[in-house]
Amino acid sequence: MPQHTRLRPICGHCDGFPTVTITTGTRTPDGQRKTITAHCPACRGTGHTTTARAHTRIGA
C-alpha cells in the first residue's frame, strides 16, 4: 500500500518559485550572458513553508 505524504503549503514570499536566475548585464568572454542565482530567503529554496512544530513539556 503506497504511503502518501501530506501536502506542504506553498511559500507566500516566492509563490512556489524559490530559485531564479538573474542576468547581470555583462557577458562572458565567449559571448554568453553572465547570470547569478538567487534563492528565496524565507523558504531557503524549497518553495514550501514548514509546518509549526508542537512543543512538548519535559518533566510535567
PDB file of C-alpha atoms in Angstrom:
ATOM      1  CA  MET A   1       0.000   0.000   0.000  1.00  0.00           C
ATOM      2  CA  PRO A   2       1.589   3.320  -1.010  1.00  0.00           C
ATOM      3  CA  GLN A   3       2.387   5.884   1.643  1.00  0.00           C
ATOM      4  CA  HIS A   4       1.285   9.420   0.871  1.00  0.00           C
ATOM      5  CA  THR A   5       2.955  12.488   2.255  1.00  0.00           C
ATOM      6  CA  ARG A   6       0.932  15.476   3.337  1.00  0.00           C
ATOM      7  CA  LEU A   7       0.980  18.490   1.067  1.00  0.00           C
ATOM      8  CA  ARG A   8       3.022  21.330   2.472  1.00  0.00           C
ATOM      9  CA  PRO A   9       1.808  24.893   1.999  1.00  0.00           C
ATOM     10  CA  ILE A  10       3.430  26.892  -0.788  1.00  0.00           C
ATOM     11  CA  CYS A  11       5.716  29.699   0.361  1.00  0.00           C
ATOM     12  CA  GLY A  12       3.883  33.030   0.417  1.00  0.00           C
ATOM     13  CA  HIS A  13       7.038  35.001  -0.340  1.00  0.00           C
ATOM     14  CA  CYS A  14       8.007  33.319  -3.615  1.00  0.00           C
ATOM     15  CA  ASP A  15       4.676  31.646  -4.569  1.00  0.00           C
ATOM     16  CA  GLY A  16       6.418  28.327  -5.199  1.00  0.00           C
ATOM     17  CA  PHE A  17       9.193  29.699  -7.445  1.00  0.00           C
ATOM     18  CA  PRO A  18      12.079  29.550  -4.955  1.00  0.00           C
ATOM     19  CA  THR A  19      15.062  29.885  -7.298  1.00  0.00           C
ATOM     20  CA  VAL A  20      15.526  32.474 -10.023  1.00  0.00           C
ATOM     21  CA  THR A  21      18.364  33.288 -12.403  1.00  0.00           C
ATOM     22  CA  ILE A  22      19.140  36.963 -12.919  1.00  0.00           C
ATOM     23  CA  THR A  23      21.276  38.384 -15.707  1.00  0.00           C
ATOM     24  CA  THR A  24      23.915  40.877 -14.594  1.00  0.00           C
ATOM     25  CA  GLY A  25      24.037  42.735 -17.904  1.00  0.00           C
ATOM     26  CA  THR A  26      27.604  41.682 -18.708  1.00  0.00           C
ATOM     27  CA  ARG A  27      28.860  38.942 -20.987  1.00  0.00           C
ATOM     28  CA  THR A  28      31.469  36.241 -20.529  1.00  0.00           C
ATOM     29  CA  PRO A  29      34.495  36.131 -22.851  1.00  0.00           C
ATOM     30  CA  ASP A  30      32.751  33.574 -25.079  1.00  0.00           C
ATOM     31  CA  GLY A  31      29.684  35.820 -25.512  1.00  0.00           C
ATOM     32  CA  GLN A  32      27.203  34.261 -23.115  1.00  0.00           C
ATOM     33  CA  ARG A  33      25.291  36.364 -20.615  1.00  0.00           C
ATOM     34  CA  LYS A  34      26.633  36.313 -17.077  1.00  0.00           C
ATOM     35  CA  THR A  35      23.988  35.230 -14.558  1.00  0.00           C
ATOM     36  CA  ILE A  36      23.595  34.814 -10.816  1.00  0.00           C
ATOM     37  CA  THR A  37      21.209  32.503  -8.980  1.00  0.00           C
ATOM     38  CA  ALA A  38      19.047  33.793  -6.115  1.00  0.00           C
ATOM     39  CA  HIS A  39      17.129  31.659  -3.626  1.00  0.00           C
ATOM     40  CA  CYS A  40      14.092  32.702  -1.577  1.00  0.00           C
ATOM     41  CA  PRO A  41      15.336  33.548   1.928  1.00  0.00           C
ATOM     42  CA  ALA A  42      12.009  32.658   3.567  1.00  0.00           C
ATOM     43  CA  CYS A  43      11.816  29.027   2.407  1.00  0.00           C
ATOM     44  CA  ARG A  44      15.557  28.593   1.697  1.00  0.00           C
ATOM     45  CA  GLY A  45      14.948  27.497  -1.888  1.00  0.00           C
ATOM     46  CA  THR A  46      12.408  24.738  -1.236  1.00  0.00           C
ATOM     47  CA  GLY A  47       9.246  26.544  -2.383  1.00  0.00           C
ATOM     48  CA  HIS A  48       7.285  25.356   0.642  1.00  0.00           C
ATOM     49  CA  THR A  49       6.783  26.636   4.147  1.00  0.00           C
ATOM     50  CA  THR A  50       7.485  24.422   7.089  1.00  0.00           C
ATOM     51  CA  THR A  51       4.701  23.487   9.433  1.00  0.00           C
ATOM     52  CA  ALA A  52       4.775  24.685  13.015  1.00  0.00           C
ATOM     53  CA  ARG A  53       6.259  22.134  15.355  1.00  0.00           C
ATOM     54  CA  ALA A  54       4.473  21.258  18.541  1.00  0.00           C
ATOM     55  CA  HIS A  55       6.398  21.990  21.719  1.00  0.00           C
ATOM     56  CA  THR A  56       6.300  19.356  24.446  1.00  0.00           C
ATOM     57  CA  ARG A  57       6.903  19.955  28.098  1.00  0.00           C
ATOM     58  CA  ILE A  58       9.550  17.839  29.738  1.00  0.00           C
ATOM     59  CA  GLY A  59       9.017  16.625  33.284  1.00  0.00           C
ATOM     60  CA  ALA A  60       5.498  17.935  33.732  1.00  0.00           C
TER      61      ALA A  60
END
